[in-house]
Coordinates of C-alpha atoms in Angstrom, one line a residue:
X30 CA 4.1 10.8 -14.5
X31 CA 7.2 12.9 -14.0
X32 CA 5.5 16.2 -14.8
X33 CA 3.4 14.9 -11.4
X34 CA 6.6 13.9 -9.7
X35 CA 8.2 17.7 -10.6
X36 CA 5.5 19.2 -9.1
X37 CA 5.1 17.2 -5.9
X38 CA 9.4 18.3 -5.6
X39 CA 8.5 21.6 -6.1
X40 CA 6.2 21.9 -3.1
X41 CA 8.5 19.5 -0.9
X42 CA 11.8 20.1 0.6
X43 CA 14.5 17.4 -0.1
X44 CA 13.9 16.1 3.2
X45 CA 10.5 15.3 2.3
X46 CA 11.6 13.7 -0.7
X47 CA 10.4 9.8 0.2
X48 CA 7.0 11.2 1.3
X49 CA 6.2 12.7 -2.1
X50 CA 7.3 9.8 -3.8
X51 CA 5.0 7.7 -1.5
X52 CA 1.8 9.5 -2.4
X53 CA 2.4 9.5 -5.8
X54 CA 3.2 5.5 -6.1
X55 CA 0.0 5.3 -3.5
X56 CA -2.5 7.3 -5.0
X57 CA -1.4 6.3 -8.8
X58 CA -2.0 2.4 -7.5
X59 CA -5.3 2.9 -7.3
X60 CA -8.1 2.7 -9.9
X61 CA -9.0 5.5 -12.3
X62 CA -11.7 7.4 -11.8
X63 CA -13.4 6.5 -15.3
X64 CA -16.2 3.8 -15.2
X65 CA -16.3 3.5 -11.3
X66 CA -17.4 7.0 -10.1
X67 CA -19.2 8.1 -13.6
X68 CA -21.9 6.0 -15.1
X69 CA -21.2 3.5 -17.9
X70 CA -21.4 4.7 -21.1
X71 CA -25.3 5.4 -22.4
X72 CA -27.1 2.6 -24.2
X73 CA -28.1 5.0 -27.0
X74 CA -25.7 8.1 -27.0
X75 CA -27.9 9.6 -29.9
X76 CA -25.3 12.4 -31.8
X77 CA -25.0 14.4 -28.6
X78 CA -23.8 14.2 -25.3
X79 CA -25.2 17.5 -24.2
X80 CA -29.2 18.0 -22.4
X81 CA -30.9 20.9 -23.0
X82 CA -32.3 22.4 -19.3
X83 CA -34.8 25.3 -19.7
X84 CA -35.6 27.1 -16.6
X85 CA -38.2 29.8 -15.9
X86 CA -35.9 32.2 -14.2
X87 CA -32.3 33.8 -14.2
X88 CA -28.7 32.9 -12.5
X89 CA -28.9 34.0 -8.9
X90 CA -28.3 32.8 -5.7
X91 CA -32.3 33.3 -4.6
X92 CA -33.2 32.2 -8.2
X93 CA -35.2 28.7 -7.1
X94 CA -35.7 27.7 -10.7
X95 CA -31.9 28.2 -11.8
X96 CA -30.6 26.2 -8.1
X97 CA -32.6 23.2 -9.4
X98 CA -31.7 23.6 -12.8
X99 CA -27.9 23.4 -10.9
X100 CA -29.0 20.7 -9.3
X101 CA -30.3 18.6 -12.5
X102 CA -27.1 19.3 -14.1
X103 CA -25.3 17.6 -11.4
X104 CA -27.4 14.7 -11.5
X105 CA -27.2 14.2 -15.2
X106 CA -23.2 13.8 -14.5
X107 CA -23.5 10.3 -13.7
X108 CA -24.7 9.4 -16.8
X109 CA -21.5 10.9 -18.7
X110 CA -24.3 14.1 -19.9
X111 CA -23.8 17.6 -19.6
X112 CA -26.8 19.7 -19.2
X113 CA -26.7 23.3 -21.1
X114 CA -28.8 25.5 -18.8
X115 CA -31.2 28.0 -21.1
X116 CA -33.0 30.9 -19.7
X117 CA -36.4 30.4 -20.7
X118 CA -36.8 34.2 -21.8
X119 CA -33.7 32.8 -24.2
X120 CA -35.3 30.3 -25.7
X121 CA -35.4 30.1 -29.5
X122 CA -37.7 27.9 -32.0
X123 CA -36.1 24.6 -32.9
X124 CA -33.7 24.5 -30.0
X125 CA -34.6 21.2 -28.2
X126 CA -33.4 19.6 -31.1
X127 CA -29.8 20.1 -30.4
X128 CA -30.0 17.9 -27.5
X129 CA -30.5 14.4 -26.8
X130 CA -33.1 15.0 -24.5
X131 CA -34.7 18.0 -23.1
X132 CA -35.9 18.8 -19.2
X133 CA -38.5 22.3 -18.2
X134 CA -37.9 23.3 -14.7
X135 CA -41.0 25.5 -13.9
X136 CA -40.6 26.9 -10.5
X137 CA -41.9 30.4 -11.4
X138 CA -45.9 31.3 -10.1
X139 CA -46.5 33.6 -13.5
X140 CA -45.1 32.0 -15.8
X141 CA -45.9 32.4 -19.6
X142 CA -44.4 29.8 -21.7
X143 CA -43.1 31.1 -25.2
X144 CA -45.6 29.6 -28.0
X145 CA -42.0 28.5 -29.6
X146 CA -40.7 26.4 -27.0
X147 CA -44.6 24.5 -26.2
X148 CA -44.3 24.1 -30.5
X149 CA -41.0 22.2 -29.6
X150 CA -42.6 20.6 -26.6
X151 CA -45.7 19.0 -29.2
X152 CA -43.1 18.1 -32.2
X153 CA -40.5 16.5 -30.1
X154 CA -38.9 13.4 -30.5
X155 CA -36.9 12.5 -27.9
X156 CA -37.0 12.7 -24.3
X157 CA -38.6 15.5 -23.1
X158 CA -39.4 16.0 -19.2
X159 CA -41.5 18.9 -17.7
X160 CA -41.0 19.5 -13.7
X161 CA -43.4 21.4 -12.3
X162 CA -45.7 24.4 -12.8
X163 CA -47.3 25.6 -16.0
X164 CA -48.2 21.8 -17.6
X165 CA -52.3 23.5 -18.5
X166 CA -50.2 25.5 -20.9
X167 CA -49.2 22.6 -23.3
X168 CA -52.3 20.9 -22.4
X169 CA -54.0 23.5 -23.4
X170 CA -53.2 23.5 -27.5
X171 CA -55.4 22.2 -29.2
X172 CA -55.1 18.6 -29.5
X173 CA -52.6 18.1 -26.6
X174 CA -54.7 15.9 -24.3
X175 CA -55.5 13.7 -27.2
X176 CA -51.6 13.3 -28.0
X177 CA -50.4 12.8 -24.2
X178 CA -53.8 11.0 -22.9
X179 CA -53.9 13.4 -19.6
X180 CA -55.4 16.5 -18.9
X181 CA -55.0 19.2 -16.3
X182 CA -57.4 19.8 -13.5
X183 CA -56.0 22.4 -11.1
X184 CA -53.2 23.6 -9.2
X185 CA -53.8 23.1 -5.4
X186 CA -51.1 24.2 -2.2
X187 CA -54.0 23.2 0.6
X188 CA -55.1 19.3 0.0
X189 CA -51.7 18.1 2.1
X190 CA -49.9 16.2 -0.5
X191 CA -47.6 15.1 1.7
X192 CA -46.5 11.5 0.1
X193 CA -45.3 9.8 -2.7
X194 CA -45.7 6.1 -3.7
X195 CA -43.0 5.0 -5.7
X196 CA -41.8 1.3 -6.2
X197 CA -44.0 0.2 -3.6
X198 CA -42.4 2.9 -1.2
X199 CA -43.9 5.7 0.3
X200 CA -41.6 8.6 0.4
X201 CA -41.9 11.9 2.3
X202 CA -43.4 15.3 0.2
X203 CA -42.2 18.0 2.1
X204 CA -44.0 20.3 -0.3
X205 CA -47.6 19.7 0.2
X206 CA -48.5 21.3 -3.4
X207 CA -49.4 19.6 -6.2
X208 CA -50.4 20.1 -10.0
X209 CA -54.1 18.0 -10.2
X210 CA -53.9 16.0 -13.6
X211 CA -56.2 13.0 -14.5
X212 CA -55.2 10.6 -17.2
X213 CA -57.8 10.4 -20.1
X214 CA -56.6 7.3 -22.1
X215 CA -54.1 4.7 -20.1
X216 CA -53.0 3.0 -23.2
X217 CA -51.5 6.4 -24.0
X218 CA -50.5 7.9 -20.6
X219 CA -49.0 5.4 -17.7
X220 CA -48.8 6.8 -14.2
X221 CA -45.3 6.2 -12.6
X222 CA -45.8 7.5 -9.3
X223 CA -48.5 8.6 -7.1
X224 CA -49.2 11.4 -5.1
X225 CA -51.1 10.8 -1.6
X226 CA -52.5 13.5 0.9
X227 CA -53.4 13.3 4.5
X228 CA -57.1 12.1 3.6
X229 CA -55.0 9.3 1.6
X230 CA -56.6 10.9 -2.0
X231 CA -53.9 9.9 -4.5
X232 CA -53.5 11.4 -8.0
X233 CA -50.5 11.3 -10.5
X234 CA -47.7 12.4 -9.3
X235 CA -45.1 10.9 -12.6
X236 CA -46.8 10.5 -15.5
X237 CA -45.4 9.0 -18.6
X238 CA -46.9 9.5 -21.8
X239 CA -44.1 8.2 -25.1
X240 CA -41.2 10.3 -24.6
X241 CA -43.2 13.2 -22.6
X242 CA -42.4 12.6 -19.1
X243 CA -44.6 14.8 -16.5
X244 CA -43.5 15.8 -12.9
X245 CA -46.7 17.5 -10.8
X246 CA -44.7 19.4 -8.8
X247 CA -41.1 20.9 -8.4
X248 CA -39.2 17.5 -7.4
X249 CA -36.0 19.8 -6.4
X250 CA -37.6 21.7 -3.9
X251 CA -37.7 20.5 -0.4
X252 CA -35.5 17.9 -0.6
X253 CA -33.9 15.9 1.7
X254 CA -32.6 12.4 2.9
X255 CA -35.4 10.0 1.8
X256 CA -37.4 12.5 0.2
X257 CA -39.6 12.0 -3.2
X258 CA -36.5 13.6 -4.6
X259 CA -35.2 10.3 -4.7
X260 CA -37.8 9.7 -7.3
X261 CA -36.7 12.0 -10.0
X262 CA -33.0 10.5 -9.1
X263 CA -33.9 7.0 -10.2
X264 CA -36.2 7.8 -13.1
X265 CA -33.6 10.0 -15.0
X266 CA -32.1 6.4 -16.0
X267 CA -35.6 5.7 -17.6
X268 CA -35.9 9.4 -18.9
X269 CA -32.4 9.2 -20.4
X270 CA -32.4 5.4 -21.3
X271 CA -29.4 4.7 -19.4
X272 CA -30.0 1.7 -17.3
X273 CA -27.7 1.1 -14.7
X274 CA -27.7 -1.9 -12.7
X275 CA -28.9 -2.5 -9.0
X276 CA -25.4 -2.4 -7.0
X277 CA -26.9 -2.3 -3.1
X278 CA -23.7 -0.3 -1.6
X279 CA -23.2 0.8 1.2
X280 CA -20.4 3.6 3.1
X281 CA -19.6 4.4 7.0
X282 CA -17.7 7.1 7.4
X283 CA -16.2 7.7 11.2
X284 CA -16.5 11.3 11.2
X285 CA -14.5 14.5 13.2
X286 CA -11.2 12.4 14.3
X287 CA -8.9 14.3 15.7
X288 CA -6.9 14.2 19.3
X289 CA -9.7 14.9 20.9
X290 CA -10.8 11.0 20.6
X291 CA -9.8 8.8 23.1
X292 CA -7.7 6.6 21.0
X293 CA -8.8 3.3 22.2
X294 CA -12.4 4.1 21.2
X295 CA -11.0 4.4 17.7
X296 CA -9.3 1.1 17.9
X297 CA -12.4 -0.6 19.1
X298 CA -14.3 0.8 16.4
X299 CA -11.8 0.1 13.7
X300 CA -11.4 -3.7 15.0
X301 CA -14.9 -4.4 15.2
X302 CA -15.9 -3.5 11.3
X303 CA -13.0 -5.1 10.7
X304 CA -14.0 -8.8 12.2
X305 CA -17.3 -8.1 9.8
X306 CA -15.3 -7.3 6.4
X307 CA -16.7 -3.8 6.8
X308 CA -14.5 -1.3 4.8
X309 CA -14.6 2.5 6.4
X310 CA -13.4 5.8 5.9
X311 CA -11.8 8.2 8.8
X312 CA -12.7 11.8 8.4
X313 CA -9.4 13.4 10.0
X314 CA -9.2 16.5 11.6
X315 CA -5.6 17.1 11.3
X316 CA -5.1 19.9 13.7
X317 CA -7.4 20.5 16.9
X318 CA -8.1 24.2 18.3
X319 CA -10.3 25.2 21.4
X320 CA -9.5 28.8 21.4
X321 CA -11.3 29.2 24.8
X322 CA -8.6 27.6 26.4
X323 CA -5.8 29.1 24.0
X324 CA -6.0 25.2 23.2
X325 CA -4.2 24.2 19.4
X326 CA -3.2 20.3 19.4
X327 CA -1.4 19.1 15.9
X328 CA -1.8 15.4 14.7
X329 CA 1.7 15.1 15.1
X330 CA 1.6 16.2 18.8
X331 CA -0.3 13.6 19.7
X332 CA 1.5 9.6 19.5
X333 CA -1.2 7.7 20.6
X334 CA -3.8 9.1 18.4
X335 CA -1.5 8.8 15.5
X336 CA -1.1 5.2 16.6
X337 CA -4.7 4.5 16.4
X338 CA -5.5 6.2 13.2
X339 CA -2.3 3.6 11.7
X340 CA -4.2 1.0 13.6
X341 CA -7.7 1.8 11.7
X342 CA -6.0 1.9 8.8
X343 CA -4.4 -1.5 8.7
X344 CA -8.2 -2.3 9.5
X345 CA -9.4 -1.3 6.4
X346 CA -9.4 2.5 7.0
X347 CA -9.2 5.1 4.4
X348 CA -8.2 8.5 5.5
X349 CA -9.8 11.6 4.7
X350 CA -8.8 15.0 4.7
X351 CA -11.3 16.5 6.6
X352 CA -10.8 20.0 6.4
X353 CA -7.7 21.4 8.6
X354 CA -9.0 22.4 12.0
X355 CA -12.7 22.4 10.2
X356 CA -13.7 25.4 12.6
X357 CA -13.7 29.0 12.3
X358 CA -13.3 30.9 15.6
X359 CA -14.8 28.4 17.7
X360 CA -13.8 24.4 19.0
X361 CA -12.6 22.2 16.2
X362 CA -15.6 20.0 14.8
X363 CA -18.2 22.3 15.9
X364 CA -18.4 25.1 12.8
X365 CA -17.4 25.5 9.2
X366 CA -14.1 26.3 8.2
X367 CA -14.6 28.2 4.9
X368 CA -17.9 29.1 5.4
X369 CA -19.5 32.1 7.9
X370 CA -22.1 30.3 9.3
X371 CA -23.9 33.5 10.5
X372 CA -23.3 35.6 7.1
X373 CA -24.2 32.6 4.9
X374 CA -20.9 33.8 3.3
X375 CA -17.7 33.1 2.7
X376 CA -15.4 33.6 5.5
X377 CA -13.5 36.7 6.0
X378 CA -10.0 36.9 4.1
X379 CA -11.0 33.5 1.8
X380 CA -8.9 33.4 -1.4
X381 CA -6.8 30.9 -3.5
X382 CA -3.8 32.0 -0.8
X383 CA -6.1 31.4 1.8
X384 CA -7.3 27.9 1.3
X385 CA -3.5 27.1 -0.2
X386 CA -1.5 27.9 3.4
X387 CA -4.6 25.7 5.4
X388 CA -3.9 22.7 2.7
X389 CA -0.3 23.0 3.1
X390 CA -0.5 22.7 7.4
X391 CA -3.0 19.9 6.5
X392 CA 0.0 17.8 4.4
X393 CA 2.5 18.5 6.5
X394 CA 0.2 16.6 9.8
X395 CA -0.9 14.1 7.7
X396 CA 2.3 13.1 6.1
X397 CA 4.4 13.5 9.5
X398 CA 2.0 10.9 10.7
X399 CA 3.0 8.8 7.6
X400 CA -1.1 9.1 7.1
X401 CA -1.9 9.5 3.1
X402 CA -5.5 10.9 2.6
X403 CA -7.4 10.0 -0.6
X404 CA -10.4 12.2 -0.4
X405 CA -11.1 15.4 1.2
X406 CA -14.3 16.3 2.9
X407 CA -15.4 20.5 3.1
X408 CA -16.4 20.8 6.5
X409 CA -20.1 20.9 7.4
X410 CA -20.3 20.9 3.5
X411 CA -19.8 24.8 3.1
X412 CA -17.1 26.7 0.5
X413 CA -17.0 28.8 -1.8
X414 CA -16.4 28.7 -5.5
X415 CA -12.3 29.7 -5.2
X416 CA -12.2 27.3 -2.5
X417 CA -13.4 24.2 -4.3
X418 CA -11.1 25.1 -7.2
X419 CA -8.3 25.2 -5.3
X420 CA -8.9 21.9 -3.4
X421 CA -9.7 20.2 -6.5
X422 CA -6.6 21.3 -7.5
X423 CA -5.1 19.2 -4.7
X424 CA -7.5 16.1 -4.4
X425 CA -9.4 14.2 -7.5
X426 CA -11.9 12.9 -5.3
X427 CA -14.7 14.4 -2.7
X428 CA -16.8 12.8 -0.2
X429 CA -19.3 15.3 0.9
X430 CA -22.4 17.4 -0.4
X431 CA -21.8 20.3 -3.2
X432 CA -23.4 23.5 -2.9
X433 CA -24.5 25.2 -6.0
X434 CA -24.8 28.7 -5.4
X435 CA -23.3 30.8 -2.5
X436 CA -25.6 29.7 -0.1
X437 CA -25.2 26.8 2.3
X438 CA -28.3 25.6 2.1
X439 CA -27.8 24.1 -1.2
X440 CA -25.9 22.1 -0.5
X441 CA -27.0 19.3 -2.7
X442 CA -27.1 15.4 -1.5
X443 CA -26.5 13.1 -4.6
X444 CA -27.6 9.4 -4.1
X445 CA -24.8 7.8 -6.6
X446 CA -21.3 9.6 -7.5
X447 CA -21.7 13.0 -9.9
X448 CA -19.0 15.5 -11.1
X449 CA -20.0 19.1 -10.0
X450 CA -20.3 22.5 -11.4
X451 CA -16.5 22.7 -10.3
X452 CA -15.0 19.5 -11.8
X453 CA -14.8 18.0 -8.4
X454 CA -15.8 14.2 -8.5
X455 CA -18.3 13.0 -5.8
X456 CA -18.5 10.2 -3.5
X457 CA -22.3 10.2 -2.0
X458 CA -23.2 10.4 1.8
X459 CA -26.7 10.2 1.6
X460 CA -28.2 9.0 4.7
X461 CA -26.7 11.7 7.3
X462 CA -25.7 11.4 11.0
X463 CA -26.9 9.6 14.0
X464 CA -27.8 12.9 16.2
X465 CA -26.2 12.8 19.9
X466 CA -29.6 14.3 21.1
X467 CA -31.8 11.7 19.6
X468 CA -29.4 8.3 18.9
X469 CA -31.8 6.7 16.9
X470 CA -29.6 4.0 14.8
X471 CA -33.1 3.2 13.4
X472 CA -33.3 6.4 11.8
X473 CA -30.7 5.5 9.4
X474 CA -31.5 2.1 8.5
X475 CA -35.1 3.6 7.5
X476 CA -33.3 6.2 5.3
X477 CA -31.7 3.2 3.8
X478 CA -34.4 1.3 3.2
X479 CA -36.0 4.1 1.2
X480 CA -32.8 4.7 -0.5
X481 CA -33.3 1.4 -1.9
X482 CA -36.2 3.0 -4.4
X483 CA -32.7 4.4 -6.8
X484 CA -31.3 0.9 -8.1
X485 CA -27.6 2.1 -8.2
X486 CA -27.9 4.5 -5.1
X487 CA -25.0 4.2 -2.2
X488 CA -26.6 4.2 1.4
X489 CA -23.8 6.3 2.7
X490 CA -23.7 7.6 6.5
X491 CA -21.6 9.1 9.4
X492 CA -21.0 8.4 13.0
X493 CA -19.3 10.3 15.5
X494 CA -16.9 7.9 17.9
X495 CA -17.7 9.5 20.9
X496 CA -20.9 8.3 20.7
X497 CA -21.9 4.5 22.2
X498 CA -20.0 1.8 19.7
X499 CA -23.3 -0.4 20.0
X500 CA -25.0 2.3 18.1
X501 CA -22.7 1.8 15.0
X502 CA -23.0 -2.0 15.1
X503 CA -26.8 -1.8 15.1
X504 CA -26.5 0.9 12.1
X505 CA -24.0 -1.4 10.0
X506 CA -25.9 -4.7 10.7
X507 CA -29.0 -2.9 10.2
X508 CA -27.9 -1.8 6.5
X509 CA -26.6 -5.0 5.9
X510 CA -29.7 -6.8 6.4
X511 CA -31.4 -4.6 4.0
X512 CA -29.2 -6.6 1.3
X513 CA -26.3 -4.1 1.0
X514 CA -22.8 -4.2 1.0
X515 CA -20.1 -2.1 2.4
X516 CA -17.5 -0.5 0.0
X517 CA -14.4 1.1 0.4
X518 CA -13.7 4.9 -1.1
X519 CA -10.9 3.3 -2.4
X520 CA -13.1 1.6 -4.8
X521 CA -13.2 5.1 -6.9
X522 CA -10.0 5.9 -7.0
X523 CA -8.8 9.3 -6.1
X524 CA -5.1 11.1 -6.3
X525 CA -3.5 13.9 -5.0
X526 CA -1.3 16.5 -6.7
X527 CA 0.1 18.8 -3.7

C-alpha cells in the first residue's frame, strides 16, 4: 500500500495530493480481480496448468494458423490455463504429454502432419482437440476409425455450409467450408454439433469421440458476434472439464461521452436505467477536438457536462477512460487514437512517451472533474503492443476487444472475461453497437439470444446517446426478458496506479 501511495505522489504535485489519495482508497475498495474476472479454479487441475497448442504455421501477422492459435490462448485464460503455442514443424515425440490437454489448429491447405505428433494424437490420454483441416491423416492409420468410431469422407468449400446447430440454436457459418466426416459406431463417437447448408443437408460439425474432440472446420476463422465461434467458446468447458455455471449477465455501456452530448440527454438516460436497477458504464472522452474548426473542448471546460457525468454516476455510472480525445487527425469519436486506420499500423510517433503524455492529459480532466475511471477502453479497439503495456501499467482492468497481432482486424471478441497476451484483464463487449444507419434494437437482442448458447457468457453492448433513448429501453428490456441480468464493471474490480 504505501509503495502505491509513493508512486501515485510521485506523479502528483502536492496540490493534487487529496486526489491521489482518493483513487487509491476508491479503486483499493473494490473487489480483487481473482475469482470474479478469471474462472474458478478447474475441477481436475491434473499436474499442470499449462495446454499444449500446435499450429500448422509460424508467428506472423498474415500467419492465420498462429492468430487463432493467439486467439485459443486467450480463451483458455478464463479457465486459470496458459496455452504454450508449438510450431508444428517443432514438434517432438512424447510432447503432448507435458500438458494437461492438447488442441491442433490446422489452418494450412498442404499440410503434412509429423508421424510423431499423429503417434501422440492415437496414444493420448487426456484431452486432445483437433480444429480443422488435415483430420483423414489420423483417420487414416490403421485402426483409427475403429478407435474414434468416424471416418473421413471429403473436404468440400462449394456445398454452402453456412450454419451450425448447437443447443438447439442455429448459429451463423461464415465460412461455407467444411471437412465431410460420417460417424461409423455412435456408442463410440457422439455428434455435438451439426453442420447445415443451404439445401439443409447436415453432417457433423463437433464430434466427440472419449477424449478426442473433432472440429470440421477452422472455428477461429470468420468470426463474429453470434457466430459458430461461440461454439468452440462454450465447449472448451467440456474439452477442459471446467464447468462453470450459467450466470445470464448482461452490460450497457453508454459509449463516446464527451461535451459534445447535450447533457440533459445524458441525464435522461442515466435516470431512466436507474428507475429499472440497471447498472451502466460511461465511456468518457475526456477531451473533444474538431480540428476543422480549430475546435479542442477539455472536460473541464465544460460545467454542465461535468455535471451530468456526476449525475450518471450517482445513478449507478461507472466511468471509463475512453481513450483521450480517441481520434487521430479527424473529429473526436470518429477514428482511432493509436491506431492508423489507413496503414493498419501504428500511428506515427507511437511510443511508451507517447501514450504516457496522452494518459497524463486524460488524469488531469478526469480528476479536475472529481470523475475516477475504473477501466479504460482503446478506442475503436486498435493499439499496439507498447501501447497496451503502458496502459496496463496505468489501469488493471479493460473493457474492449484485444487484438493479437498488429493488425486491426484481430481484434478478438471474448464472450466471458480473459487475460491477454499483454497481462491486460478483460471485460467482454460482445454484442456490438446499435448502427445510426440501421437502428435496429432488435439486432442486439437476437445477438443476445444466441449468446445464450455459452452458459457463463456476458451479453455486453454499446449505445451512442445521441441516438433515440427509446431505442436503449427497447435493447435493455429486450435483454432482460431473455432472463439476464445487468452487472456493473464494478463487479470485477479494477485499480489504477498513475
Amino acid at each position: 500500500m504505501l509503495v502505491f501511495l509513493r508512486r501515485v505522489l510521485k506523479h502528483f504535485c502536492i496540490c493534487r495530493l487529496p486526489v491521489a489519495i482518493l483513487v487509491f482508497l476508491t479503486t483499493s475498495s473494490l473487489p480483487t480481480l481473482g475469482g470474479l474476472l478469471c474462472a474458478a479454479s478447474p475441477d481436475d487441475a491434473g499436474d499442470s496448468t499449462s495446454v499444449a497448442i500446435v499450429y500448422d504455421g509460424h508467428p506472423g501477422v498474415r500467419e492465420e494458423s498462429y492468430i487463432h492459435a493467439l486467439y485459443l490462448r486467450n480463451l483458455l485464460t478464463h479457465f486459470n490455463l496458459q496455452g504454450q503455442l508449438i510450431p508444428l514443424d517443432a514438434y517432438r515425440r512424447g510432447q503432448l504429454s507435458d500438458y494437461r490437454a492438447s488442441f491442433l489448429v490446422m489452418s494450412g491447405l498442404t499440410t503434412i502432419v509429423p508421424p510423431a505428433l499423429l503417434s501422440d494424437v492415437r496414444e493420448g490420454e487426456r484431452p486432445i482437440t483437433w480444429l480443422g483441416g488435415h483430420i483423414d491423416q489420423l483417420l487414416a492409420m490403421p485402426g483409427a476409425r475403429r478407435q474414434y468410431g468416424f471416418s473421413f469422407v471429403e473436404y468440400r468449400r462449394d456445398l454452402e455450409y453456412n450454419q451450425v446447430l448447437y443447443k438447439s440454436t442455429l448459429l451463423p457459418k461464415p465460412d461455407p467450408d467444411l471437412n465431410i466426416v460420417t460417424v461409423d459406431d455412435p456408442e463410440t463417437a457422439e455428434v455435438i454439433s451439426t453442420a447445415i447448408n443451404a439445401k439443409k443437408v447436415s453432417n457433423p460439425y463437433v464430434i466427440k469421440s472419449g477424449n478426442f474432440w473433432y472440429f470440421a472446420d477452422k472455428p477461429f476463422s470468420y468470426w463474429g458476434e453470434g457466430t459458430r465461434y461461440l461454439v468452440i467458446c462454450d465447449l472448451l468447458h467440456d474439452i477442459l472439464g471446467i464447468n462453470h455455471a450459467s450466470s445470464m449477465r448482461a452490460m450497457v455501456r453508454i459509449e463516446d461521452v464527451s461535451v459534445d452530448d447535450d447533457p440533459a440527454d445524458l441525464m435522461k438516460i442515466g435516470d431512466w436505467l436507474s428507475a429499472r436497477h440497471v447498472p451502466f458504464q460511461i465511456a468518457l472522452i475526456p477531451i473533444f477536438r474538431d480540428p476543422a474548426h480549430s475546435l479542442e473542448v477539455r472536460l473541464t471546460d465544460r460545467k454542465s457536462t461535468v455535471a451530468a457525468i456526476q449525475d450518471m454516476i450517482a445513478h449507478g455510472g461507472t466511468p471509463v477512460m475512453h481513450g483521450i480525445t480517441h481520434q487521430v487527425h479527424g473529429l473526436s469519436g470518429d477514428e482511432y487514437e493509436f491506431w492508423d486506420e489507413l496503414g493498419n499500423r501504428p500511428v506515427g510517433g507511437d511510443s511508451a512517451d507517447f501514450v504516457t503524455k496522452r494518459l497524463r492529459m486524460g488524469f488531469a480532466e478526469c480528476f479536475g472533474a472529481g470523475i475516477y475511471p475504473v477501466a479504460f477502453e482503446v478506442p475503436h479497439y486498435g493499439a499496439s503492443p507498447i501501447d497496451y503495456k503502458i496502459l496496463g501499467q496505468a489501469f488493471s482492468l479493460f473493457y474492449d476487444r484485444p487484438m493479437v497481432v498488429n493488425d486491426d482486424t484481430t481484434a478478438q471478441m471474448v464472450p466471458y472475461p480473459i487475460i491477454d497476451q499483454y497481462g491486460r484483464h478483460i471485460v467482454p463487449e460482445t454484442l456490438g453497437y446499435l448502427a445510426e444507419e440501421d437502428p435496429d434494437p432488435q439486432k442486439i437482442v437476437l445477438e443476445a439470444r444466441k449468446l445464450r448458447v455459452v452458459r457463463d457468457g456476458i451479453a455486453s453492448f454499446y449505445f451512442h446517446p445521441f441516438l433515440k433513448q427509446e431505442l436503449l429501453q427497447q435493447i435493455v428490456m429486450g435483454i432482460s426478458g431473455l432472463g439476464y441480468h445487468f452487472i456493473s464493471l464494478r463487479e470485477f474490480g479494477g485499480q489504477v496506479d498513475f
